[in-house]
Coordinates of C-alpha atoms in Angstrom, one line a residue:
Chain A
X6 CA -27.0 25.8 48.7
X7 CA -26.9 29.2 50.4
X8 CA -29.8 30.4 48.7
X9 CA -29.1 30.4 44.9
X10 CA -30.6 27.5 44.0
X11 CA -28.4 28.1 40.8
X12 CA -25.3 27.7 42.3
X13 CA -24.4 24.6 44.5
X14 CA -21.5 22.4 44.9
X15 CA -22.1 20.6 41.6
X16 CA -22.1 23.7 39.6
X17 CA -20.0 25.1 41.7
X18 CA -17.0 21.9 41.0
X19 CA -18.0 22.0 37.3
X20 CA -17.7 25.8 36.2
X21 CA -14.2 25.0 37.8
X22 CA -13.3 22.0 35.7
X23 CA -14.4 24.3 32.6
X24 CA -12.4 27.3 33.4
X25 CA -9.4 25.3 33.8
X26 CA -9.4 23.0 31.4
X27 CA -9.9 25.3 28.4
X28 CA -9.6 22.8 24.9
X29 CA -8.7 19.8 25.5
X30 CA -11.7 17.5 24.6
X31 CA -13.7 16.7 26.8
X32 CA -17.1 14.2 25.8
X33 CA -16.4 12.4 22.4
X34 CA -20.1 10.6 20.9
X35 CA -20.8 11.6 17.3
X36 CA -19.1 14.3 17.4
X37 CA -16.2 15.9 20.0
X38 CA -16.9 18.7 22.5
X39 CA -14.7 20.3 24.5
X40 CA -15.1 21.8 27.5
X41 CA -15.5 25.5 26.4
X42 CA -18.0 24.5 23.9
X43 CA -19.6 21.4 26.4
X44 CA -19.7 24.7 28.9
X45 CA -21.4 26.6 26.2
X46 CA -23.8 24.2 25.7
X47 CA -25.3 23.5 29.1
X48 CA -25.4 27.0 29.6
X49 CA -27.6 27.2 26.0
X50 CA -29.6 24.5 27.1
X51 CA -30.3 25.8 31.3
X52 CA -31.2 29.0 29.7
X53 CA -33.4 26.6 27.3
X54 CA -35.1 25.1 30.2
X55 CA -36.2 28.3 31.5
X56 CA -37.7 29.2 28.6
X57 CA -39.3 26.0 27.9
X58 CA -40.8 26.5 32.0
X59 CA -41.6 30.6 30.6
X60 CA -39.5 31.7 33.7
X61 CA -36.6 34.5 33.4
X62 CA -34.7 32.8 36.0
X63 CA -35.2 30.3 38.8
X64 CA -35.6 33.2 41.6
X65 CA -38.1 32.5 44.2
X66 CA -39.7 29.4 42.8
X67 CA -39.5 25.4 44.1
X68 CA -37.2 23.3 41.7
X69 CA -38.3 21.0 38.9
X70 CA -37.9 18.2 39.1
X71 CA -36.9 16.7 36.0
X72 CA -36.7 12.5 35.4
X73 CA -33.9 11.5 33.0
X74 CA -35.1 8.2 31.5
X75 CA -32.5 8.5 28.2
X76 CA -29.4 6.2 27.4
X77 CA -26.0 7.3 27.7
X78 CA -25.1 10.1 25.2
X79 CA -23.8 13.8 25.0
X80 CA -27.0 15.5 25.2
X81 CA -27.3 13.5 28.6
X82 CA -24.5 15.2 30.0
X83 CA -24.9 18.7 28.8
X84 CA -28.9 18.5 29.8
X85 CA -28.2 16.9 32.7
X86 CA -25.4 19.6 34.1
X87 CA -27.7 22.5 32.4
X88 CA -30.6 21.4 34.9
X89 CA -28.7 22.2 37.3
X90 CA -27.3 25.3 36.5
X91 CA -30.8 26.3 35.9
X92 CA -31.8 25.8 39.3
X93 CA -33.6 22.3 39.3
X94 CA -33.0 18.8 40.3
X95 CA -31.8 15.8 38.1
X96 CA -33.7 12.5 38.7
X97 CA -31.5 9.6 37.0
X98 CA -33.9 6.5 35.9
X99 CA -32.9 3.6 34.3
X100 CA -34.3 4.1 31.0
X101 CA -35.1 0.6 31.3
X102 CA -38.2 1.5 33.9
X103 CA -41.6 0.7 33.0
X104 CA -44.8 2.7 32.8
X105 CA -45.8 1.6 36.1
X106 CA -42.5 2.3 37.9
X107 CA -42.2 5.9 36.2
X108 CA -46.0 6.4 37.4
X109 CA -44.5 5.3 41.1
X110 CA -41.4 8.3 40.9
X111 CA -44.0 10.3 39.8
X112 CA -46.4 10.0 42.8
X113 CA -43.9 9.8 45.3
X114 CA -41.3 12.1 44.6
X115 CA -42.6 14.5 42.0
X116 CA -41.7 14.8 38.2
X117 CA -42.1 17.8 36.2
X118 CA -40.4 16.5 33.0
X119 CA -38.9 13.4 31.6
X120 CA -35.4 14.3 29.2
X121 CA -36.1 10.6 27.1
X122 CA -36.6 9.7 23.7
X123 CA -39.8 10.6 21.7
X124 CA -40.5 7.4 20.7
X125 CA -40.5 5.7 23.8
X126 CA -42.4 9.6 25.0
X127 CA -45.1 8.7 22.6
X128 CA -45.4 5.2 24.1
X129 CA -45.4 6.6 27.7
X130 CA -49.1 6.1 28.9
X131 CA -49.0 8.9 31.7
X132 CA -51.5 10.8 32.4
X133 CA -51.4 14.4 31.8
X134 CA -48.9 13.9 29.4
X135 CA -48.3 17.3 27.8
X136 CA -47.0 17.8 24.2
X137 CA -43.3 17.1 23.7
X138 CA -40.2 19.6 23.3
X139 CA -37.8 18.5 21.2
X140 CA -33.9 19.2 22.5
X141 CA -31.5 17.7 19.9
X142 CA -32.0 14.2 17.4
X143 CA -34.0 11.7 19.1
X144 CA -33.7 13.3 22.8
X145 CA -37.0 15.6 23.6
X146 CA -38.1 16.8 27.2
X147 CA -41.8 15.7 27.8
X148 CA -43.7 18.0 30.8
X149 CA -45.7 16.1 33.3
X150 CA -48.4 17.9 35.2
X151 CA -48.7 17.4 39.2
X152 CA -51.7 16.3 39.9
X153 CA -50.8 17.5 43.7
X154 CA -47.9 18.4 46.2
X155 CA -46.2 14.7 46.6
X156 CA -46.2 13.4 49.9
X157 CA -42.4 13.2 50.1
X158 CA -39.8 16.3 50.1
X159 CA -35.9 16.7 49.2
X160 CA -34.1 18.3 51.5
X161 CA -32.9 21.4 51.0
X162 CA -29.3 20.1 49.8
X163 CA -30.3 17.5 47.5
X164 CA -28.4 18.2 43.9
X165 CA -29.6 14.5 42.4
X166 CA -31.6 11.4 42.8
X167 CA -31.0 8.5 41.9
X168 CA -33.0 5.7 42.2
X169 CA -32.7 2.0 43.6
X170 CA -35.0 -1.2 42.9
X171 CA -37.8 -1.6 45.5
X172 CA -40.4 -3.0 47.0
X173 CA -43.8 -4.1 44.9
X174 CA -42.9 -2.3 42.0
X175 CA -41.7 1.6 43.2
X176 CA -38.3 2.2 43.0
X177 CA -36.1 3.3 45.9
X178 CA -35.1 7.2 45.3
X179 CA -31.9 8.2 47.4
X180 CA -31.2 11.6 47.8
X181 CA -27.4 13.1 46.9
X182 CA -26.1 16.6 48.5
X183 CA -24.2 18.5 46.0
X184 CA -20.7 17.4 48.3
X185 CA -21.6 14.1 48.3
X186 CA -21.8 13.7 44.5
X187 CA -18.4 16.3 44.2
X188 CA -16.9 14.1 46.9
X189 CA -17.3 10.5 45.2
X190 CA -15.3 12.4 42.1
X191 CA -12.8 13.2 43.2
X192 CA -11.9 10.4 45.9
X193 CA -12.2 7.9 42.2
X194 CA -10.2 10.7 41.0
X195 CA -7.9 10.4 43.4
X196 CA -7.9 7.1 44.7
X197 CA -7.9 5.8 41.4
X198 CA -4.8 7.9 39.8
X199 CA -7.2 9.4 36.9
X200 CA -5.9 12.1 34.4
X201 CA -5.9 14.7 31.8
X202 CA -4.7 12.6 30.2
X203 CA -7.3 9.8 30.2
X204 CA -9.7 9.0 27.7
X205 CA -13.2 7.2 29.1
X206 CA -15.3 4.8 27.4
X207 CA -18.1 4.2 29.6
X208 CA -19.9 1.7 28.6
X209 CA -22.8 2.0 31.4
X210 CA -25.8 3.4 31.9
X211 CA -25.6 6.7 33.5
X212 CA -28.0 5.7 35.8
X213 CA -26.2 3.3 37.7
X214 CA -23.7 4.1 40.7
X215 CA -20.2 2.8 39.0
X216 CA -20.8 4.7 35.9
X217 CA -21.9 8.1 37.5
X218 CA -19.3 8.2 40.1
X219 CA -16.9 6.6 37.9
X220 CA -16.9 8.7 34.7
X221 CA -19.7 12.0 34.7
X222 CA -18.1 14.8 37.4
X223 CA -14.4 12.1 37.7
X224 CA -13.6 12.4 34.3
X225 CA -14.2 16.4 33.8
X226 CA -12.4 17.3 37.7
X227 CA -9.3 15.5 35.7
X228 CA -9.0 17.1 32.4
X229 CA -10.1 13.7 30.5
X230 CA -12.2 12.7 27.7
X231 CA -15.3 11.3 28.4
X232 CA -16.9 9.2 25.5
X233 CA -19.6 7.5 24.9
X234 CA -21.0 4.4 22.1
X235 CA -23.8 4.9 19.7
X236 CA -25.6 1.0 19.0
X237 CA -24.9 -1.8 21.0
X238 CA -22.0 -2.4 23.3
X239 CA -20.5 -5.2 20.5
X240 CA -16.8 -6.6 21.3
X241 CA -15.7 -5.4 17.6
X242 CA -17.0 -1.6 17.7
X243 CA -15.7 -1.0 21.2
X244 CA -12.5 -2.2 20.1
X245 CA -12.5 -0.4 17.2
X246 CA -13.7 3.0 19.6
X247 CA -10.7 1.9 21.9
X248 CA -8.4 2.0 19.1
X249 CA -9.5 4.8 17.1
X250 CA -9.8 6.9 19.6
X251 CA -7.0 6.0 22.5
X252 CA -9.1 5.3 25.3
X253 CA -7.5 4.2 28.7
X254 CA -9.8 3.2 31.0
X255 CA -12.8 1.3 30.0
X256 CA -15.9 1.3 32.2
X257 CA -17.9 -1.9 30.9
X258 CA -19.3 -5.1 33.2
X259 CA -19.1 -8.4 33.4
X260 CA -20.7 -9.8 29.9
X261 CA -18.8 -7.5 27.6
X262 CA -16.1 -8.7 29.2
X263 CA -16.6 -12.8 28.9
X264 CA -17.8 -11.7 25.0
X265 CA -13.6 -10.1 24.1
X266 CA -12.6 -13.3 26.0
X267 CA -15.3 -15.5 24.0
X268 CA -13.7 -17.7 20.4
X269 CA -13.2 -14.9 17.7
X270 CA -12.9 -11.6 20.4
X271 CA -10.6 -8.7 19.3
X272 CA -7.3 -9.5 19.3
X273 CA -4.7 -8.1 21.7
X274 CA -3.4 -5.3 19.4
X275 CA -7.1 -3.4 19.5
X276 CA -6.7 -2.9 23.4
X277 CA -2.5 -1.6 23.4
X278 CA -3.7 1.7 25.0
X279 CA -6.1 0.4 27.5
X280 CA -4.8 1.4 30.9
X281 CA -7.9 0.4 32.8
X282 CA -10.8 -2.4 32.4
X283 CA -13.5 -2.1 35.3
X284 CA -16.0 -3.7 35.7
X285 CA -18.5 -3.4 38.4
X286 CA -22.6 -4.5 38.5
X287 CA -22.0 -7.9 38.9
X288 CA -19.4 -10.6 40.2
X289 CA -17.1 -11.5 37.3
X290 CA -16.4 -15.1 36.7
X291 CA -12.6 -15.7 38.0
X292 CA -12.1 -18.0 34.2
X293 CA -12.6 -14.9 32.5
X294 CA -9.9 -12.5 34.1
X295 CA -7.0 -14.9 33.9
X296 CA -8.0 -14.8 30.1
X297 CA -8.2 -11.3 29.3
X298 CA -4.6 -10.8 31.4
X299 CA -3.5 -13.9 29.3
X300 CA -4.8 -12.6 26.1
X301 CA -4.6 -8.6 26.3
X302 CA -1.9 -8.4 29.0
X303 CA -3.9 -6.8 31.3
X304 CA -5.6 -7.0 34.6
X305 CA -9.9 -5.7 35.4
X306 CA -9.5 -4.1 38.2
X307 CA -13.1 -4.5 40.5
X308 CA -13.5 -1.8 42.7
X309 CA -16.8 -2.1 44.8
X310 CA -18.8 0.2 45.2
X311 CA -22.3 0.6 46.9
X312 CA -25.8 3.0 45.4
X313 CA -26.5 4.1 49.3
X314 CA -22.8 5.1 49.6
X315 CA -20.6 5.5 46.4
X316 CA -16.9 4.1 45.4
X317 CA -16.0 2.3 48.3
X318 CA -12.8 0.1 47.3
X319 CA -9.8 -0.2 43.4
X320 CA -7.0 -2.1 43.4
X321 CA -4.8 -0.1 41.9
X322 CA -1.6 -2.4 41.6
X323 CA -1.5 -3.6 38.8
X324 CA 0.0 -8.0 39.8
X325 CA -2.2 -7.7 42.8
X326 CA -5.0 -10.3 41.5
X327 CA -7.2 -11.2 44.5
X328 CA -9.9 -9.1 46.7
X329 CA -11.2 -5.8 45.2
X330 CA -8.9 -3.4 46.6
X331 CA -8.3 -0.8 49.2
X332 CA -11.0 1.6 51.1
X333 CA -10.7 4.7 48.2
X334 CA -9.8 8.3 49.4
X335 CA -12.5 9.3 51.9
X336 CA -14.1 5.8 52.7
X337 CA -13.2 3.3 55.5
X338 CA -14.9 -0.3 56.2
X339 CA -15.4 -2.4 59.1
X340 CA -16.4 -5.7 59.5
X341 CA -19.3 -6.5 62.0
X342 CA -19.1 -10.1 63.0
X343 CA -22.2 -11.0 63.1
X344 CA -24.2 -13.9 65.1
X345 CA -25.9 -15.3 61.6
X346 CA -22.7 -16.6 60.3
X347 CA -20.5 -18.2 63.8
X348 CA -18.7 -20.9 61.1
X349 CA -17.7 -18.3 58.6
X350 CA -14.0 -18.0 58.4
X351 CA -12.5 -16.0 60.9
X352 CA -12.8 -12.4 60.9
X353 CA -15.9 -12.5 58.1
X354 CA -18.9 -10.5 58.9
X355 CA -21.5 -7.8 57.4
X356 CA -19.6 -4.8 55.6
X357 CA -19.9 -2.1 57.2
X358 CA -19.5 0.9 55.2
X359 CA -18.5 5.0 55.3
X360 CA -18.0 7.6 53.0
X361 CA -17.9 11.3 51.9
X362 CA -20.1 10.1 49.4
X363 CA -23.0 9.1 51.1
X364 CA -26.7 9.5 50.6
X365 CA -28.1 11.8 53.2
X366 CA -31.8 9.1 52.6
X367 CA -34.6 7.5 50.8
X368 CA -36.9 10.5 49.4
X369 CA -39.9 8.2 49.2
X370 CA -38.7 5.7 52.3
X371 CA -38.3 8.2 55.4
X372 CA -35.8 6.4 58.1
X373 CA -35.3 3.5 56.2
X374 CA -31.9 4.8 55.1
X375 CA -31.5 6.2 58.1
X376 CA -32.2 2.3 59.9
X377 CA -29.4 0.6 58.1
X378 CA -26.4 3.1 60.3
X379 CA -24.7 2.2 63.0
X380 CA -23.8 4.6 65.7
X381 CA -20.8 5.8 64.4
X382 CA -22.9 7.0 60.8
X383 CA -21.5 3.2 59.3
X384 CA -23.7 1.6 56.8
X385 CA -24.5 -1.8 57.3
X386 CA -24.4 -3.0 53.6
X387 CA -25.4 -6.3 53.1
X388 CA -23.0 -7.9 51.9
X389 CA -20.5 -9.9 53.8
X390 CA -16.5 -10.4 53.4
X391 CA -13.3 -9.4 55.5
X392 CA -10.7 -7.7 55.2
X393 CA -7.1 -8.5 54.3
X394 CA -4.0 -6.7 54.7
X395 CA -6.2 -3.4 54.0
X396 CA -7.9 -5.3 51.0
X397 CA -11.5 -6.1 51.0
X398 CA -12.7 -9.9 50.1
X399 CA -16.7 -10.2 49.4
X400 CA -17.6 -13.8 50.5
X401 CA -21.6 -13.2 50.3
X402 CA -24.9 -11.8 51.0
X403 CA -26.5 -11.5 54.6
X404 CA -29.6 -10.6 52.5
X405 CA -32.0 -12.3 49.3
X406 CA -31.9 -10.0 46.7
X407 CA -30.8 -10.9 43.5
X408 CA -28.5 -9.0 41.4
X409 CA -29.2 -9.2 37.7
X410 CA -26.9 -7.3 35.6
X411 CA -25.7 -5.0 38.4
X412 CA -29.2 -4.3 39.8
X413 CA -30.4 -5.2 43.2
X414 CA -33.9 -7.2 42.6
X415 CA -36.0 -7.9 45.5
X416 CA -37.3 -11.3 44.8
X417 CA -40.2 -10.2 47.1
X418 CA -41.6 -7.5 43.8
X419 CA -41.8 -10.7 42.1
X420 CA -43.2 -13.2 44.1
X421 CA -45.8 -9.7 45.1
X422 CA -46.7 -9.4 41.3
X423 CA -47.1 -13.7 40.5
X424 CA -49.3 -14.6 43.8
X425 CA -51.8 -11.7 42.5
X426 CA -52.4 -13.9 39.4
X427 CA -55.7 -15.8 38.9
X428 CA -54.2 -19.6 39.2
X429 CA -51.5 -18.6 41.7
X430 CA -51.6 -21.3 45.0
X431 CA -48.0 -19.8 45.6
X432 CA -44.8 -18.9 44.9
X433 CA -41.5 -17.7 45.8
X434 CA -38.3 -16.0 43.7
X435 CA -34.5 -17.0 44.0
X436 CA -31.2 -16.2 42.4
X437 CA -30.3 -18.7 39.8
X438 CA -28.1 -18.9 36.6
X439 CA -28.9 -19.5 33.4
X440 CA -26.4 -21.7 31.1
X441 CA -23.3 -19.0 30.5
X442 CA -23.6 -18.1 34.0
X443 CA -25.2 -14.8 34.0
X444 CA -28.0 -14.6 37.1
X445 CA -31.5 -14.9 36.8
X446 CA -34.7 -14.9 38.7
X447 CA -35.8 -18.2 39.3
X448 CA -39.4 -17.8 39.0
X449 CA -41.6 -21.5 41.4
X450 CA -44.7 -21.7 41.0
X451 CA -47.5 -24.3 42.1
X452 CA -50.6 -23.7 40.0
X453 CA -54.1 -24.4 41.3
X454 CA -55.5 -24.8 38.4
X455 CA -54.2 -26.7 35.2
X456 CA -55.2 -23.4 33.5
X457 CA -52.1 -21.8 34.3
X458 CA -49.7 -21.8 31.9
X459 CA -45.9 -21.1 31.8
X460 CA -46.5 -18.7 28.5
X461 CA -48.9 -16.9 30.8
X462 CA -47.0 -16.6 33.9
X463 CA -43.7 -15.1 31.9
X464 CA -46.2 -12.3 30.2
X465 CA -47.7 -11.8 33.5
X466 CA -44.5 -10.6 34.8
X467 CA -43.1 -8.7 31.8
X468 CA -46.6 -6.2 31.4
X469 CA -46.2 -5.6 35.0
X470 CA -41.7 -5.5 35.8
X471 CA -39.2 -4.1 34.0
X472 CA -37.2 -6.5 31.6
X473 CA -34.6 -6.9 33.9
X474 CA -36.9 -8.2 36.6
X475 CA -39.0 -10.7 34.4
X476 CA -37.6 -13.5 35.4
X477 CA -35.1 -15.7 34.1
X478 CA -36.8 -19.0 34.6
X479 CA -40.4 -20.2 35.5
X480 CA -40.9 -23.3 36.8
X481 CA -43.7 -25.6 38.3
X482 CA -44.1 -27.8 41.6
X483 CA -46.6 -29.2 43.2
X484 CA -46.1 -28.0 46.5
X485 CA -42.9 -25.4 47.8
X486 CA -41.0 -26.8 50.7
X487 CA -41.5 -24.1 53.8
X488 CA -40.0 -24.8 57.9
X489 CA -42.4 -24.3 60.4
X490 CA -43.1 -20.9 60.3
X491 CA -43.7 -20.2 56.5
X492 CA -39.8 -20.0 55.7
X493 CA -39.2 -21.0 51.9
X494 CA -36.3 -24.0 52.1
X495 CA -34.8 -22.8 48.5
X496 CA -31.8 -25.1 49.1
X497 CA -34.2 -27.9 49.8
X498 CA -36.3 -26.6 46.7
X499 CA -32.9 -26.8 44.1
X500 CA -32.3 -29.9 44.8
X501 CA -35.8 -31.3 44.4
X502 CA -36.0 -28.9 41.2
X503 CA -32.1 -30.0 40.2
X504 CA -33.4 -33.9 40.4
X505 CA -36.8 -33.0 38.8
X506 CA -34.3 -31.9 36.1
X507 CA -32.1 -34.8 35.9
X508 CA -35.0 -37.3 35.8
Chain B
X20 CA -28.6 -19.9 -2.1
X21 CA -31.0 -22.4 -2.6
X22 CA -34.0 -23.9 0.3
X23 CA -31.5 -26.7 2.0
X24 CA -29.0 -24.2 2.6
X25 CA -31.7 -21.7 3.9
X26 CA -32.9 -23.9 6.8
X27 CA -29.6 -25.0 7.9
X28 CA -28.7 -21.4 8.0
X29 CA -32.5 -20.7 10.2
X30 CA -31.2 -23.9 12.8
X31 CA -27.4 -22.3 13.3
X32 CA -29.6 -19.4 14.1
X33 CA -32.1 -20.9 16.6
X34 CA -28.9 -22.9 17.9
X35 CA -27.6 -19.6 18.4
X36 CA -30.4 -18.1 19.6
X37 CA -30.9 -20.6 22.3
X38 CA -27.3 -20.2 23.3
X39 CA -27.6 -16.7 23.8
X40 CA -30.7 -16.3 26.0
X41 CA -28.2 -18.8 28.1
X42 CA -30.8 -22.0 28.0
X43 CA -33.5 -19.2 29.5
X44 CA -36.1 -20.0 26.0
X45 CA -36.9 -23.3 26.1
X46 CA -36.2 -25.3 22.2
X47 CA -40.3 -25.6 22.1
X48 CA -40.8 -21.8 22.4
X49 CA -37.5 -21.3 19.4
X50 CA -39.5 -24.1 17.5
X51 CA -41.0 -21.8 14.9
X52 CA -38.7 -19.0 12.7
X53 CA -41.7 -16.7 12.3
X54 CA -42.2 -15.9 16.4
X55 CA -40.8 -12.7 17.7
X56 CA -37.9 -13.5 20.3
X57 CA -38.6 -10.2 22.3
X58 CA -42.3 -12.2 23.2
X59 CA -40.3 -15.2 24.9
X60 CA -38.2 -13.4 26.3
X61 CA -35.2 -12.2 25.0
X62 CA -34.0 -9.8 26.7
X63 CA -31.0 -7.0 25.7
X64 CA -28.4 -8.9 27.2
X65 CA -29.5 -11.5 24.8
X66 CA -30.2 -9.5 22.1
X67 CA -26.3 -8.9 22.9
X68 CA -24.8 -12.4 23.3
X69 CA -26.9 -13.0 19.4
X70 CA -25.1 -9.9 17.8
X71 CA -21.7 -11.1 18.8
X72 CA -22.5 -15.3 17.9
X73 CA -24.2 -13.7 14.6
X74 CA -21.3 -11.6 13.4
X75 CA -18.7 -14.0 14.5
X76 CA -20.5 -16.4 13.4
X77 CA -21.4 -15.6 9.9
X78 CA -18.4 -13.0 9.5
X79 CA -20.7 -9.8 9.4
X80 CA -21.0 -6.6 10.7
X81 CA -24.3 -5.4 12.5
X82 CA -24.7 -1.9 13.1
X83 CA -27.4 -1.5 15.1
X84 CA -26.9 2.9 14.2
X85 CA -26.9 2.8 10.9
X86 CA -30.4 0.4 10.3
X87 CA -33.1 2.5 11.1
X88 CA -35.7 -0.4 11.8
X89 CA -34.5 -3.0 14.1
X90 CA -37.4 -5.7 13.2
X91 CA -34.7 -7.6 11.1
X92 CA -33.4 -9.1 14.3
X93 CA -37.4 -9.6 15.9
X94 CA -37.4 -13.8 14.0
X95 CA -35.3 -16.3 13.5
X96 CA -36.9 -16.0 9.1
X97 CA -35.8 -11.7 9.1
X98 CA -32.0 -12.4 11.0
X99 CA -31.6 -15.1 7.8
X100 CA -33.1 -12.9 5.4
X101 CA -31.0 -10.0 6.6
X102 CA -27.8 -12.6 6.5
X103 CA -28.0 -12.9 3.0
X104 CA -28.6 -10.0 2.0
X105 CA -26.1 -8.6 3.7
X106 CA -24.0 -11.4 2.0
X107 CA -23.1 -13.4 5.1
X108 CA -21.3 -17.1 5.4
X109 CA -20.7 -19.5 8.1
X110 CA -17.4 -19.1 9.0

């Protein structure tokens, strides 16, 4: 960043947009801000931050680490850029992270403050918690003391950190250079045909790669409007917002689309202006896609993205109905046929990806990211798929992560928590579905003591795991079938559970 | 609204909670109308489904933004009290 911590690719790109799109509307929440007003608010907030740190400027000091633990709203955007303009480092936490996960990030990566809601700040049990500094209605900066130097230092070019769920409650911290962040946004604009006429309603959390890359900076690069909805993303207020604000792009998740097509959902007229409905995070059910098309006359475009690489593909042709689209500009895909699937369809193998928006590494797991790159710098995604006429088709995963509402969960973390409980002899966790076909974590426990109840296991999980990691189903069995080397035989276990459920 | 109507409404809400949770909450756990639904595992996705179900079944508009206190959603008893106050009727 050429020595000046207040300058960097993200700030330069945003400064350019603020000048070019002057007078247009930039962010719409409970109020609307033009590009001029957004710029004014960001610079005022950067000055406010320096005041909080009791400093005149950022020169000569290390960047402060500011964790964002907040739902989507205009203040998120303002403070995110303000932190960058102040020469500090934003770390975008999942707003659902629990105290344990926040504490592990704090000890691994160092956190000087959190941007958080005041009620949540009050509930947070953190040693060395300072007094809340109000920023806006329902948003405060919570200063945190650093007990010592964190064990890991970000790379000099790192401008943003985001997280993926890690093992044993330690989220993995991904470092992104400013160049990677700007490339992801630029290539999304180019590859999806985003323009200044686009009004994006973003309902996925900004800490998530989907929202971060498709909305936060890309909307501004294109000169478009970024809209947020207060309150729960129910179909009625979402449809009303789409109709009233002339929303052209909806960035959402499969459950919302399923609710749209359920009986009693909004009618076609409300959605007339919508040009792109984007779904990601978890696979969309094929029947929901078809019903959405039948009801609203619009295809839900899938895209493929990975936390570590950013957006990879997008389907631009409205009448093309299979696969996840072609690689976006700056993204290259290769398929590596693996020895693990000799019986798979032809040309099927692990999806390898190289993009201009790759992470630089995991801050708190040195070397782990690098291990997943091949000699040409392609990232081993863990997904299995094939390319058909240049379009990516996924067929499954080579790893046993569990994808719940777009968040990848490592089952070993859940098993570690449960195995530590008194009265648990053995445990295994694997992906399953509920009656609504939503992915869930199915935890199977062997009790060593008759006093171990389902409720006690559930309560222990709720107190020790982030809410999205809590198993959606808990079953008890007498024994978990395992292979000779002790690996759980999930398929056999499923059959046993199905047989006993049907009995 | 008489007691029978109110009981019928509680049963409908109980069914909506069961559906919203995708069967993750057992019917036994839903047996009491004063149980805190968050304590028995209704998560944010489950609440999203429940709110959709309540709006469509009872013809009410639930605006969480305008309600300071969300405890009206914490138990089946509270939900029914809220629905009655909103003039909700099964549609």
